[in-house]
């Protein structure tokens, strides 16, 4: 829910000079007992073990069973890969020194007590107002920030990207188990997350003033305490000159995270090109988008997805291939096409994070084995 201070700085001079877009990634993780796999309230113990030079890129999250990292923004996917790899390995080591294990997983698969919320005045106010909306061990997402030149352009970008976010949600599905059983969903985190009243597809926005007016109205209605609780699937950052896409489960591996970062940046770059060319955004009906997001959470990549251009169901991989081809010019412009093609090949071979978890459970019948495999992927 929070945002680390290292992700979304102003686009660099190089970005402005080249016309390329910066990208930064936030990832939230679960802390679990290494023997049972149940979530544990160990964030303070782990924070004590984090190397001092990484403190600015590691933060507590909403619950005491969660911890968050943020990569510095960059132009090259290689820099994002390096940052996430360093941070994940350091945090995995810190967790092990604290006697727990770090998992890049949407929510905890093993049943156990719900860990308390981090002791922080803002979180206390959230619990006081919204009460039992914290249903489990911790919801862990991935947020991707892409630099934009100004808020007015950012609002237009939000209009252009909103129809395509269910596709990205399907790519990131990584939480099929909860309370010790298969939920029937590829992303159970998405289902739990939607309990918060400000979680929704981004509405179609008439202007930046319209965006700000909606925020004021949502705060005055009591739906949100502040702008930080604007949990639309895409939003403008309240602090930095970026659009923030926050639709996915945290990805199991660095490869998966780099792929999503590249796709998000290409989607934003494609939207900006459409804005500059005067091409209108697809005004997808809100309820169709809700349905498309539900389908993405349910099926992931291994089932069907909603074609938002006509409302029909198609194989998810067919729509993903079409989605990526649409963004090929932006991927090529940023030098990402070859790597994205390779990473998509790996995703096709191995399946989504949800499919990988289910494959382990099908082989062994033990969720502790699922936890061990996710921990292995998390470290890299």
CSV table of C-alpha atoms in Angstrom, one decimal:
chain,number,residue,atom,x,y,z
A,1,UNK,CA,0.0,0.0,0.0
A,2,UNK,CA,2.8,2.4,0.8
A,3,UNK,CA,5.5,3.6,-1.6
A,4,UNK,CA,9.2,3.5,-1.1
A,5,UNK,CA,11.1,6.8,-1.7
A,6,UNK,CA,13.5,5.4,-4.3
A,7,UNK,CA,11.3,4.4,-7.2
A,8,UNK,CA,9.8,7.3,-8.9
A,9,UNK,CA,12.0,10.3,-9.2
A,10,UNK,CA,11.8,12.9,-11.9
A,11,UNK,CA,12.7,11.5,-15.4
A,12,UNK,CA,16.4,11.9,-16.0
A,13,UNK,CA,18.0,14.4,-18.3
A,14,UNK,CA,18.9,11.5,-20.5
A,15,UNK,CA,15.2,10.4,-20.7
A,16,UNK,CA,14.2,13.9,-21.7
A,17,UNK,CA,16.9,14.1,-24.3
A,18,UNK,CA,16.2,10.7,-25.9
A,19,UNK,CA,12.4,10.7,-25.6
A,20,UNK,CA,12.6,7.3,-23.8
A,21,UNK,CA,10.6,6.7,-20.6
A,22,UNK,CA,12.0,5.8,-17.2
A,23,UNK,CA,10.6,2.9,-15.4
A,24,UNK,CA,10.8,1.9,-11.7
A,25,UNK,CA,9.4,-1.1,-9.8
A,26,UNK,CA,8.0,-1.7,-6.3
A,27,UNK,CA,7.6,-5.2,-5.0
A,28,UNK,CA,5.9,-6.4,-1.8
A,29,UNK,CA,6.8,-9.7,-0.2
A,30,UNK,CA,5.5,-12.1,2.5
A,31,UNK,CA,7.5,-13.3,5.5
A,32,UNK,CA,6.7,-16.9,6.5
A,33,UNK,CA,7.8,-19.6,8.9
A,34,UNK,CA,10.4,-21.8,7.1
A,35,UNK,CA,8.9,-25.0,8.4
A,36,UNK,CA,5.2,-24.5,8.2
A,37,UNK,CA,4.9,-21.8,5.5
A,38,UNK,CA,2.5,-19.8,7.6
A,39,UNK,CA,2.9,-16.0,7.6
A,40,UNK,CA,4.7,-14.6,10.6
A,41,UNK,CA,4.9,-11.0,12.0
A,42,UNK,CA,8.6,-10.7,11.5
A,43,UNK,CA,9.2,-7.5,9.6
A,44,UNK,CA,11.0,-5.7,12.5
A,45,UNK,CA,13.4,-8.7,12.9
A,46,UNK,CA,14.1,-8.7,9.1
A,47,UNK,CA,14.6,-4.9,9.0
A,48,UNK,CA,17.3,-5.2,11.6
A,49,UNK,CA,19.2,-7.6,9.3
A,50,UNK,CA,18.9,-5.5,6.1
A,51,UNK,CA,22.3,-4.0,5.1
A,52,UNK,CA,22.6,-0.3,6.0
A,53,UNK,CA,23.3,0.7,2.4
A,54,UNK,CA,19.9,-0.7,1.3
A,55,UNK,CA,17.7,0.9,4.0
A,56,UNK,CA,16.4,3.6,1.6
A,57,UNK,CA,15.1,1.0,-0.7
A,58,UNK,CA,13.4,-1.3,1.8
A,59,UNK,CA,10.3,-0.5,3.9
A,60,UNK,CA,7.7,-2.0,6.2
A,61,UNK,CA,4.4,-2.5,4.5
A,62,UNK,CA,0.8,-2.6,5.9
A,63,UNK,CA,1.0,-5.9,7.9
A,64,UNK,CA,3.9,-7.1,10.1
A,65,UNK,CA,4.2,-10.1,7.8
A,66,UNK,CA,5.1,-7.9,4.8
A,67,UNK,CA,8.1,-6.0,3.5
A,68,UNK,CA,8.6,-3.9,0.4
A,69,UNK,CA,11.4,-2.9,-2.0
A,70,UNK,CA,11.7,-0.2,-4.6
A,71,UNK,CA,14.1,-0.1,-7.5
A,72,UNK,CA,15.7,3.2,-8.6
A,73,UNK,CA,14.1,4.4,-11.9
A,74,UNK,CA,16.1,3.6,-15.0
A,75,UNK,CA,16.0,3.6,-18.8
A,76,UNK,CA,17.6,0.2,-19.3
A,77,UNK,CA,15.9,-3.1,-18.4
A,78,UNK,CA,19.3,-4.3,-17.3
A,79,UNK,CA,19.4,-1.8,-14.5
A,80,UNK,CA,16.0,-2.8,-13.3
A,81,UNK,CA,17.1,-6.4,-13.4
A,82,UNK,CA,20.2,-5.7,-11.5
A,83,UNK,CA,18.5,-3.6,-8.8
A,84,UNK,CA,15.7,-6.2,-8.2
A,85,UNK,CA,18.2,-9.0,-8.1
A,86,UNK,CA,20.4,-7.3,-5.6
A,87,UNK,CA,17.4,-6.3,-3.4
A,88,UNK,CA,15.7,-9.7,-3.5
A,89,UNK,CA,18.9,-11.6,-2.6
A,90,UNK,CA,19.8,-9.2,0.2
A,91,UNK,CA,16.3,-9.4,1.6
A,92,UNK,CA,16.2,-13.2,1.3
A,93,UNK,CA,19.5,-13.3,3.2
A,94,UNK,CA,18.1,-10.9,5.8
A,95,UNK,CA,15.0,-13.0,6.3
A,96,UNK,CA,17.0,-16.1,6.7
A,97,UNK,CA,19.2,-14.5,9.3
A,98,UNK,CA,16.0,-13.5,11.1
A,99,UNK,CA,14.8,-17.1,11.0
A,100,UNK,CA,12.1,-16.6,8.4
A,101,UNK,CA,11.7,-16.9,4.6
A,102,UNK,CA,10.9,-14.4,1.9
A,103,UNK,CA,8.2,-15.1,-0.6
A,104,UNK,CA,7.3,-13.2,-3.8
A,105,UNK,CA,3.7,-14.4,-3.7
A,106,UNK,CA,0.3,-12.6,-3.9
A,107,UNK,CA,-1.0,-13.9,-0.6
A,108,UNK,CA,-0.1,-16.6,1.9
A,109,UNK,CA,-1.1,-20.2,0.8
A,110,UNK,CA,-0.9,-21.7,4.3
A,111,UNK,CA,-3.6,-21.1,7.0
A,112,UNK,CA,-2.6,-19.4,10.2
A,113,UNK,CA,-3.3,-16.4,12.5
A,114,UNK,CA,-3.7,-13.1,10.7
A,115,UNK,CA,-0.5,-11.0,11.5
A,116,UNK,CA,-1.2,-7.6,13.0
A,117,UNK,CA,-1.0,-4.3,11.1
A,118,UNK,CA,2.2,-2.3,11.4
A,119,UNK,CA,2.1,0.2,14.3
A,120,UNK,CA,1.7,3.4,12.4
A,121,UNK,CA,-0.8,6.2,13.0
A,122,UNK,CA,-2.1,6.2,9.4
A,123,UNK,CA,-2.6,2.5,9.4
A,124,UNK,CA,-4.3,2.7,12.8
A,125,UNK,CA,-6.8,5.2,11.3
A,126,UNK,CA,-7.4,2.9,8.4
A,127,UNK,CA,-8.2,0.0,10.6
A,128,UNK,CA,-10.4,2.2,12.8
A,129,UNK,CA,-12.5,3.3,9.8
A,130,UNK,CA,-12.5,0.1,7.6
A,131,UNK,CA,-12.3,-2.5,10.3
A,132,UNK,CA,-12.3,-6.1,9.0
A,133,UNK,CA,-11.1,-5.5,5.5
A,134,UNK,CA,-7.8,-7.2,6.3
A,135,UNK,CA,-8.8,-10.8,5.7
A,136,UNK,CA,-5.5,-12.7,5.6
A,137,UNK,CA,-1.8,-12.8,6.0
A,138,UNK,CA,-1.0,-9.9,3.6
A,139,UNK,CA,-1.7,-8.9,0.0
A,140,UNK,CA,1.5,-8.4,-2.0
A,141,UNK,CA,1.4,-6.5,-5.2
A,142,UNK,CA,3.8,-5.1,-7.8
A,143,UNK,CA,3.6,-1.4,-8.8
A,144,UNK,CA,5.3,0.0,-11.9
A,145,UNK,CA,6.1,3.7,-12.3
A,146,UNK,CA,6.7,5.2,-15.7
A,147,UNK,CA,7.8,8.9,-16.1
A,148,UNK,CA,5.4,11.3,-17.8
A,149,UNK,CA,6.1,15.0,-18.7
A,150,UNK,CA,3.1,16.5,-16.8
A,151,UNK,CA,-0.2,15.7,-15.1
A,152,UNK,CA,-2.4,16.6,-18.0
A,153,UNK,CA,-0.5,14.1,-20.3
A,154,UNK,CA,-0.7,11.6,-17.4
A,155,UNK,CA,-4.5,11.8,-17.2
A,156,UNK,CA,-4.7,11.2,-21.0
A,157,UNK,CA,-2.4,8.2,-20.6
A,158,UNK,CA,-4.6,6.8,-17.9
A,159,UNK,CA,-7.5,6.9,-20.3
A,160,UNK,CA,-5.6,5.1,-23.0
A,161,UNK,CA,-4.1,2.3,-20.8
A,162,UNK,CA,-7.2,1.4,-18.7
A,163,UNK,CA,-8.7,-1.1,-21.2
A,164,UNK,CA,-5.5,-3.1,-21.4
A,165,UNK,CA,-4.8,-3.6,-17.7
A,166,UNK,CA,-6.8,-6.9,-17.3
A,167,UNK,CA,-4.2,-8.4,-19.7
A,168,UNK,CA,-1.3,-7.3,-17.5
A,169,UNK,CA,-3.3,-8.7,-14.5
A,170,UNK,CA,-3.5,-12.1,-16.1
A,171,UNK,CA,0.3,-12.1,-16.7
A,172,UNK,CA,1.0,-11.5,-13.0
A,173,UNK,CA,-1.4,-14.0,-11.4
A,174,UNK,CA,0.5,-15.6,-8.5
A,175,UNK,CA,-1.8,-16.5,-5.7
A,176,UNK,CA,-4.0,-19.5,-6.3
A,177,UNK,CA,-3.9,-20.9,-2.7
A,178,UNK,CA,-5.3,-19.5,0.5
A,179,UNK,CA,-6.1,-20.9,3.9
A,180,UNK,CA,-4.6,-24.2,2.9
A,181,UNK,CA,-6.6,-24.9,-0.3
A,182,UNK,CA,-6.9,-24.0,-3.9
A,183,UNK,CA,-9.2,-21.0,-4.2
A,184,UNK,CA,-10.2,-21.7,-7.9
A,185,UNK,CA,-8.6,-18.3,-8.8
A,186,UNK,CA,-5.3,-17.6,-10.3
A,187,UNK,CA,-5.0,-14.4,-8.2
A,188,UNK,CA,-6.8,-14.7,-4.9
A,189,UNK,CA,-5.0,-11.5,-3.8
A,190,UNK,CA,-7.1,-9.6,-6.4
A,191,UNK,CA,-10.3,-10.9,-4.8
A,192,UNK,CA,-9.2,-10.0,-1.3
A,193,UNK,CA,-7.9,-6.6,-2.4
A,194,UNK,CA,-11.2,-5.6,-3.9
A,195,UNK,CA,-12.7,-5.4,-0.5
A,196,UNK,CA,-11.3,-1.9,-0.1
A,197,UNK,CA,-13.8,0.6,-1.4
A,198,UNK,CA,-11.4,2.6,-3.5
A,199,UNK,CA,-10.1,-0.4,-5.4
A,200,UNK,CA,-11.5,-0.2,-9.0
A,201,UNK,CA,-10.6,0.2,-12.7
A,202,UNK,CA,-9.6,3.8,-13.3
A,203,UNK,CA,-12.6,5.8,-14.5
A,204,UNK,CA,-12.5,7.7,-17.8
A,205,UNK,CA,-11.2,11.1,-17.0
A,206,UNK,CA,-12.1,14.4,-18.7
A,207,UNK,CA,-9.1,16.3,-17.4
A,208,UNK,CA,-6.6,16.6,-14.6
A,209,UNK,CA,-9.1,18.9,-12.7
A,210,UNK,CA,-11.7,16.1,-13.0
A,211,UNK,CA,-9.1,13.6,-11.5
A,212,UNK,CA,-8.4,16.0,-8.6
A,213,UNK,CA,-12.1,16.6,-8.1
A,214,UNK,CA,-12.8,12.9,-7.8
A,215,UNK,CA,-10.1,12.5,-5.2
A,216,UNK,CA,-11.6,15.3,-3.1
A,217,UNK,CA,-15.0,13.7,-3.4
A,218,UNK,CA,-13.8,10.3,-2.4
A,219,UNK,CA,-12.0,11.7,0.6
A,220,UNK,CA,-15.0,13.7,1.7
A,221,UNK,CA,-17.3,10.7,1.3
A,222,UNK,CA,-15.1,8.7,3.7
A,223,UNK,CA,-14.1,6.1,1.0
A,224,UNK,CA,-10.4,7.2,1.4
A,225,UNK,CA,-8.4,8.8,4.2
A,226,UNK,CA,-6.1,10.6,1.8
A,227,UNK,CA,-4.8,10.5,-1.8
A,228,UNK,CA,-2.5,7.6,-0.9
A,229,UNK,CA,-5.6,5.4,-0.6
A,230,UNK,CA,-6.6,6.0,-4.3
A,231,UNK,CA,-6.3,2.3,-5.2
A,232,UNK,CA,-7.3,2.6,-8.8
A,233,UNK,CA,-5.5,0.1,-11.1
A,234,UNK,CA,-3.7,3.0,-12.7
A,235,UNK,CA,-3.2,6.5,-11.1
A,236,UNK,CA,-0.9,9.5,-11.1
A,237,UNK,CA,1.7,9.4,-8.4
A,238,UNK,CA,0.9,11.9,-5.6
A,239,UNK,CA,4.6,12.6,-5.2
A,240,UNK,CA,6.4,12.1,-8.5
A,241,UNK,CA,6.0,12.8,-12.2
A,242,UNK,CA,4.8,9.3,-13.1
A,243,UNK,CA,1.9,7.2,-13.9
A,244,UNK,CA,1.7,4.2,-11.5
A,245,UNK,CA,0.2,0.9,-12.7
A,246,UNK,CA,-0.7,-1.2,-9.7
A,247,UNK,CA,-2.7,-4.1,-11.0
A,248,UNK,CA,-0.6,-7.2,-10.4
A,249,UNK,CA,0.4,-9.8,-7.9
A,250,UNK,CA,4.1,-9.5,-7.0
A,251,UNK,CA,5.9,-11.7,-9.6
A,252,UNK,CA,7.6,-14.9,-8.5
A,253,UNK,CA,10.9,-14.2,-10.3
A,254,UNK,CA,13.1,-11.3,-11.4
A,255,UNK,CA,12.5,-12.4,-15.0
A,256,UNK,CA,8.7,-12.1,-14.6
A,257,UNK,CA,9.1,-8.7,-13.0
A,258,UNK,CA,11.4,-7.4,-15.7
A,259,UNK,CA,8.9,-8.6,-18.4
A,260,UNK,CA,6.0,-6.8,-16.7
A,261,UNK,CA,8.1,-3.6,-16.3
A,262,UNK,CA,8.9,-3.7,-20.0
A,263,UNK,CA,5.3,-4.3,-21.0
A,264,UNK,CA,4.0,-1.5,-18.7
A,265,UNK,CA,6.5,1.0,-20.1
A,266,UNK,CA,5.6,0.0,-23.7
A,267,UNK,CA,1.9,0.4,-22.9
A,268,UNK,CA,2.5,3.9,-21.5
A,269,UNK,CA,4.8,4.8,-24.4
A,270,UNK,CA,2.1,3.6,-26.9
A,271,UNK,CA,-0.5,5.6,-25.1
A,272,UNK,CA,1.7,8.7,-25.2
A,273,UNK,CA,2.2,8.2,-29.0
A,274,UNK,CA,-1.6,7.9,-29.4
A,275,UNK,CA,-2.2,11.1,-27.4
A,276,UNK,CA,0.4,13.0,-29.5
A,277,UNK,CA,-1.2,11.7,-32.7
A,278,UNK,CA,-4.7,12.7,-31.6
A,279,UNK,CA,-6.0,9.1,-31.6
A,280,UNK,CA,-8.8,8.8,-29.1
A,281,UNK,CA,-8.7,6.3,-26.2
A,282,UNK,CA,-11.0,3.3,-26.3
A,283,UNK,CA,-13.9,4.1,-24.0
A,284,UNK,CA,-14.5,0.7,-22.6
A,285,UNK,CA,-17.6,0.4,-20.5
A,286,UNK,CA,-16.8,0.3,-16.7
A,287,UNK,CA,-18.7,-2.9,-16.1
A,288,UNK,CA,-17.1,-4.7,-19.0
A,289,UNK,CA,-13.7,-3.7,-17.5
A,290,UNK,CA,-14.8,-5.1,-14.1
A,291,UNK,CA,-15.7,-8.3,-15.8
A,292,UNK,CA,-12.4,-8.4,-17.6
A,293,UNK,CA,-10.5,-7.9,-14.4
A,294,UNK,CA,-12.5,-10.7,-12.7
A,295,UNK,CA,-11.8,-13.0,-15.5
A,296,UNK,CA,-8.1,-12.2,-15.4
A,297,UNK,CA,-8.0,-12.9,-11.6
A,298,UNK,CA,-10.0,-16.2,-12.1
A,299,UNK,CA,-8.3,-17.7,-15.2
A,300,UNK,CA,-4.9,-16.0,-15.3
A,301,UNK,CA,-3.0,-16.9,-18.5
A,302,UNK,CA,-4.0,-20.5,-18.5
A,303,UNK,CA,-7.7,-19.9,-19.4
A,304,UNK,CA,-9.7,-17.3,-21.3
A,305,UNK,CA,-9.7,-13.6,-21.2
A,306,UNK,CA,-12.1,-10.8,-22.2
A,307,UNK,CA,-11.4,-9.1,-25.5
A,308,UNK,CA,-12.3,-5.5,-24.4
A,309,UNK,CA,-12.9,-4.4,-28.0
A,310,UNK,CA,-16.0,-6.6,-28.4
A,311,UNK,CA,-16.7,-8.3,-25.0
A,312,UNK,CA,-16.0,-11.8,-26.3
A,313,UNK,CA,-13.9,-14.5,-24.6
A,314,UNK,CA,-10.7,-15.6,-26.3
A,315,UNK,CA,-7.8,-17.7,-25.1
A,316,UNK,CA,-5.7,-15.5,-22.8
A,317,UNK,CA,-2.4,-16.2,-24.7
A,318,UNK,CA,-4.0,-15.2,-28.0
A,319,UNK,CA,-5.0,-11.8,-26.6
A,320,UNK,CA,-1.6,-11.4,-24.9
A,321,UNK,CA,0.2,-12.1,-28.2
A,322,UNK,CA,-2.0,-9.5,-29.9
A,323,UNK,CA,-1.4,-7.0,-27.0
A,324,UNK,CA,2.4,-7.4,-27.3
A,325,UNK,CA,2.4,-7.0,-31.1
A,326,UNK,CA,0.4,-3.8,-30.7
A,327,UNK,CA,3.2,-2.4,-28.5
A,328,UNK,CA,6.0,-3.7,-30.6
A,329,UNK,CA,7.0,-0.2,-31.9
A,330,UNK,CA,7.4,1.1,-28.4
A,331,UNK,CA,9.3,-2.1,-27.3
A,332,UNK,CA,11.7,-1.7,-30.2
A,333,UNK,CA,12.2,2.0,-29.6
A,334,UNK,CA,13.3,1.3,-26.0
A,335,UNK,CA,15.5,-1.6,-27.1
A,336,UNK,CA,13.3,-4.1,-25.3
A,337,UNK,CA,11.9,-6.2,-28.1
A,338,UNK,CA,14.4,-9.1,-28.1
A,339,UNK,CA,14.4,-9.5,-24.3
A,340,UNK,CA,10.6,-9.3,-24.1
A,341,UNK,CA,10.3,-12.0,-26.8
A,342,UNK,CA,12.7,-14.2,-24.9
A,343,UNK,CA,11.0,-13.6,-21.6
A,344,UNK,CA,7.6,-14.3,-23.1
A,345,UNK,CA,9.0,-17.6,-24.4
A,346,UNK,CA,10.0,-18.5,-20.9
A,347,UNK,CA,6.6,-17.5,-19.5
A,348,UNK,CA,4.9,-19.7,-22.2
A,349,UNK,CA,7.0,-22.7,-21.2
A,350,UNK,CA,6.7,-22.4,-17.5
A,351,UNK,CA,3.3,-20.8,-17.1
A,352,UNK,CA,2.1,-18.0,-14.8
A,353,UNK,CA,3.2,-18.0,-11.2
A,354,UNK,CA,-0.2,-19.5,-10.3
A,355,UNK,CA,0.3,-22.3,-12.8
A,356,UNK,CA,3.8,-23.0,-11.4
A,357,UNK,CA,2.4,-23.2,-7.8
A,358,UNK,CA,-0.3,-25.6,-8.9
A,359,UNK,CA,2.2,-27.8,-10.7
A,360,UNK,CA,4.3,-28.2,-7.6
A,361,UNK,CA,1.2,-29.0,-5.5
A,362,UNK,CA,0.0,-31.5,-8.1
A,363,UNK,CA,3.4,-33.3,-7.9
A,364,UNK,CA,3.8,-33.4,-4.2
A,365,UNK,CA,0.5,-32.6,-2.5
A,366,UNK,CA,2.2,-30.4,0.0
A,367,UNK,CA,1.9,-26.6,0.3
A,368,UNK,CA,5.2,-26.5,2.1
A,369,UNK,CA,6.8,-27.6,-1.2
A,370,UNK,CA,5.0,-24.8,-2.9
A,371,UNK,CA,6.4,-22.4,-0.4
A,372,UNK,CA,9.9,-23.7,-0.9
A,373,UNK,CA,9.6,-23.4,-4.7
A,374,UNK,CA,8.4,-19.8,-4.5
A,375,UNK,CA,11.2,-19.0,-2.1
A,376,UNK,CA,13.7,-20.4,-4.6
A,377,UNK,CA,12.2,-18.3,-7.4
A,378,UNK,CA,12.1,-15.2,-5.2
A,379,UNK,CA,15.8,-15.4,-4.5
A,380,UNK,CA,16.6,-16.1,-8.1
